[in-house]
Amino acid sequence: MKLDYDTIKTITKGAVNVTKKAGCIAFYRFDKAEFDLYKERSLRSYKTAHSSAGIEIAFFTDSKTLSLSVETKETTTRHFFSFDISVNNTVIGHIKNFD
């Protein structure tokens, strides 16, 4: 089963906004007014606000496999990313781009 955009929107927690553009789904922790406030403060604050820290996608499945494809953009100050994989509320693994 492949999760579609509408399903991903409904199972996402911690995001104020979920968008789809050019086949990619993006998760945002802040709304436009909040982003504007960060932008007024500094470009670094604005970019940092684009971090998707704390976003969760939670769903039930009986599948034996899981595939996740991620693309990062330059709109954030972070150059490291990680994803925790949990089964029945127990972390069973991590996907990360750093040691």
PDB file of C-alpha atoms in Angstrom:
ATOM      1  CA  MET A   1       0.000   0.000   0.000  1.00  0.00           C
ATOM      2  CA  LYS A   2       1.298   3.446  -0.877  1.00  0.00           C
ATOM      3  CA  LEU A   3       0.089   6.295   1.325  1.00  0.00           C
ATOM      4  CA  ASP A   4      -1.361   9.142  -0.735  1.00  0.00           C
ATOM      5  CA  TYR A   5      -1.232  12.838   0.097  1.00  0.00           C
ATOM      6  CA  ASP A   6      -4.726  13.011   1.627  1.00  0.00           C
ATOM      7  CA  THR A   7      -4.002  10.037   3.880  1.00  0.00           C
ATOM      8  CA  ILE A   8      -0.632  11.460   4.952  1.00  0.00           C
ATOM      9  CA  LYS A   9      -2.326  14.758   5.856  1.00  0.00           C
ATOM     10  CA  THR A  10      -4.808  12.975   8.123  1.00  0.00           C
ATOM     11  CA  ILE A  11      -2.199  10.844   9.934  1.00  0.00           C
ATOM     12  CA  THR A  12       0.345  13.635  10.476  1.00  0.00           C
ATOM     13  CA  LYS A  13       0.779  15.039  13.987  1.00  0.00           C
ATOM     14  CA  GLY A  14       2.711  18.150  15.007  1.00  0.00           C
ATOM     15  CA  ALA A  15       2.347  19.977  11.691  1.00  0.00           C
ATOM     16  CA  VAL A  16       0.282  23.138  11.277  1.00  0.00           C
ATOM     17  CA  ASN A  17       0.333  22.743   7.511  1.00  0.00           C
ATOM     18  CA  VAL A  18       1.056  19.895   5.081  1.00  0.00           C
ATOM     19  CA  THR A  19       1.524  20.815   1.422  1.00  0.00           C
ATOM     20  CA  LYS A  20       2.154  19.014  -1.843  1.00  0.00           C
ATOM     21  CA  LYS A  21       4.107  20.601  -4.664  1.00  0.00           C
ATOM     22  CA  ALA A  22       5.791  18.946  -7.659  1.00  0.00           C
ATOM     23  CA  GLY A  23       5.122  15.503  -6.190  1.00  0.00           C
ATOM     24  CA  CYS A  24       6.787  16.307  -2.847  1.00  0.00           C
ATOM     25  CA  ILE A  25       5.036  16.593   0.502  1.00  0.00           C
ATOM     26  CA  ALA A  26       6.283  19.221   2.967  1.00  0.00           C
ATOM     27  CA  PHE A  27       5.488  19.536   6.670  1.00  0.00           C
ATOM     28  CA  TYR A  28       5.413  22.906   8.429  1.00  0.00           C
ATOM     29  CA  ARG A  29       5.329  23.566  12.176  1.00  0.00           C
ATOM     30  CA  PHE A  30       4.266  27.207  11.784  1.00  0.00           C
ATOM     31  CA  ASP A  31       1.635  29.153   9.856  1.00  0.00           C
ATOM     32  CA  LYS A  32       2.345  32.088   7.503  1.00  0.00           C
ATOM     33  CA  ALA A  33       1.966  34.753  10.204  1.00  0.00           C
ATOM     34  CA  GLU A  34       4.441  32.945  12.447  1.00  0.00           C
ATOM     35  CA  PHE A  35       6.912  32.500   9.569  1.00  0.00           C
ATOM     36  CA  ASP A  36       6.608  36.232   8.845  1.00  0.00           C
ATOM     37  CA  LEU A  37       7.531  37.015  12.467  1.00  0.00           C
ATOM     38  CA  TYR A  38      10.609  34.793  12.245  1.00  0.00           C
ATOM     39  CA  LYS A  39      11.563  36.447   8.950  1.00  0.00           C
ATOM     40  CA  GLU A  40      11.353  39.908  10.554  1.00  0.00           C
ATOM     41  CA  ARG A  41      13.683  38.729  13.318  1.00  0.00           C
ATOM     42  CA  SER A  42      16.392  37.296  11.056  1.00  0.00           C
ATOM     43  CA  LEU A  43      16.920  35.154   7.991  1.00  0.00           C
ATOM     44  CA  ARG A  44      18.553  32.484  10.170  1.00  0.00           C
ATOM     45  CA  SER A  45      15.495  32.338  12.476  1.00  0.00           C
ATOM     46  CA  TYR A  46      13.244  32.108   9.443  1.00  0.00           C
ATOM     47  CA  LYS A  47      15.243  29.232   7.975  1.00  0.00           C
ATOM     48  CA  THR A  48      15.445  27.450  11.333  1.00  0.00           C
ATOM     49  CA  ALA A  49      11.661  27.671  11.674  1.00  0.00           C
ATOM     50  CA  HIS A  50      11.391  25.505   8.531  1.00  0.00           C
ATOM     51  CA  SER A  51      12.834  22.543  10.412  1.00  0.00           C
ATOM     52  CA  SER A  52      10.333  19.709  10.640  1.00  0.00           C
ATOM     53  CA  ALA A  53      11.375  18.684  14.167  1.00  0.00           C
ATOM     54  CA  GLY A  54       8.583  17.032  16.115  1.00  0.00           C
ATOM     55  CA  ILE A  55       6.515  15.961  13.109  1.00  0.00           C
ATOM     56  CA  GLU A  56       5.023  12.477  13.406  1.00  0.00           C
ATOM     57  CA  ILE A  57       3.285  10.244  10.892  1.00  0.00           C
ATOM     58  CA  ALA A  58       1.384   7.532  12.744  1.00  0.00           C
ATOM     59  CA  PHE A  59      -0.545   4.709  11.114  1.00  0.00           C
ATOM     60  CA  PHE A  60      -1.466   1.054  11.458  1.00  0.00           C
ATOM     61  CA  THR A  61      -0.322  -1.603   9.004  1.00  0.00           C
ATOM     62  CA  ASP A  62       0.229  -5.335   8.848  1.00  0.00           C
ATOM     63  CA  SER A  63       2.927  -4.947   6.194  1.00  0.00           C
ATOM     64  CA  LYS A  64       6.275  -6.679   6.701  1.00  0.00           C
ATOM     65  CA  THR A  65       8.154  -3.850   4.979  1.00  0.00           C
ATOM     66  CA  LEU A  66       8.288  -0.057   5.021  1.00  0.00           C
ATOM     67  CA  SER A  67       9.868   2.287   2.495  1.00  0.00           C
ATOM     68  CA  LEU A  68      10.562   5.976   3.097  1.00  0.00           C
ATOM     69  CA  SER A  69      11.968   8.437   0.571  1.00  0.00           C
ATOM     70  CA  VAL A  70      13.137  11.841   1.803  1.00  0.00           C
ATOM     71  CA  GLU A  71      14.460  14.910   0.030  1.00  0.00           C
ATOM     72  CA  THR A  72      15.858  17.866   1.961  1.00  0.00           C
ATOM     73  CA  LYS A  73      15.770  21.479   0.813  1.00  0.00           C
ATOM     74  CA  GLU A  74      18.003  24.487   1.452  1.00  0.00           C
ATOM     75  CA  THR A  75      15.236  26.355   3.310  1.00  0.00           C
ATOM     76  CA  THR A  76      16.533  25.130   6.650  1.00  0.00           C
ATOM     77  CA  THR A  77      19.722  25.797   8.610  1.00  0.00           C
ATOM     78  CA  ARG A  78      19.983  22.136   9.543  1.00  0.00           C
ATOM     79  CA  HIS A  79      22.168  19.847   7.484  1.00  0.00           C
ATOM     80  CA  PHE A  80      21.402  16.742   9.525  1.00  0.00           C
ATOM     81  CA  PHE A  81      18.193  14.795   9.658  1.00  0.00           C
ATOM     82  CA  SER A  82      16.919  11.731  11.438  1.00  0.00           C
ATOM     83  CA  PHE A  83      13.774   9.650  11.553  1.00  0.00           C
ATOM     84  CA  ASP A  84      12.757   7.292  14.328  1.00  0.00           C
ATOM     85  CA  ILE A  85      10.823   4.187  13.339  1.00  0.00           C
ATOM     86  CA  SER A  86       8.476   2.847  16.032  1.00  0.00           C
ATOM     87  CA  VAL A  87       6.327  -0.262  16.173  1.00  0.00           C
ATOM     88  CA  ASN A  88       3.696  -0.476  18.910  1.00  0.00           C
ATOM     89  CA  ASN A  89       5.210   2.613  20.592  1.00  0.00           C
ATOM     90  CA  THR A  90       8.690   1.040  20.715  1.00  0.00           C
ATOM     91  CA  VAL A  91      11.516   2.601  18.702  1.00  0.00           C
ATOM     92  CA  ILE A  92      12.995  -0.161  16.557  1.00  0.00           C
ATOM     93  CA  GLY A  93      15.322   1.860  14.356  1.00  0.00           C
ATOM     94  CA  HIS A  94      16.626   5.168  13.106  1.00  0.00           C
ATOM     95  CA  ILE A  95      17.255   6.603   9.672  1.00  0.00           C
ATOM     96  CA  LYS A  96      19.813   9.405   9.775  1.00  0.00           C
ATOM     97  CA  ASN A  97      22.362  11.173   7.605  1.00  0.00           C
ATOM     98  CA  PHE A  98      25.002  11.643  10.325  1.00  0.00           C
ATOM     99  CA  ASP A  99      27.049   9.471  12.698  1.00  0.00           C
TER     100      ASP A  99
END
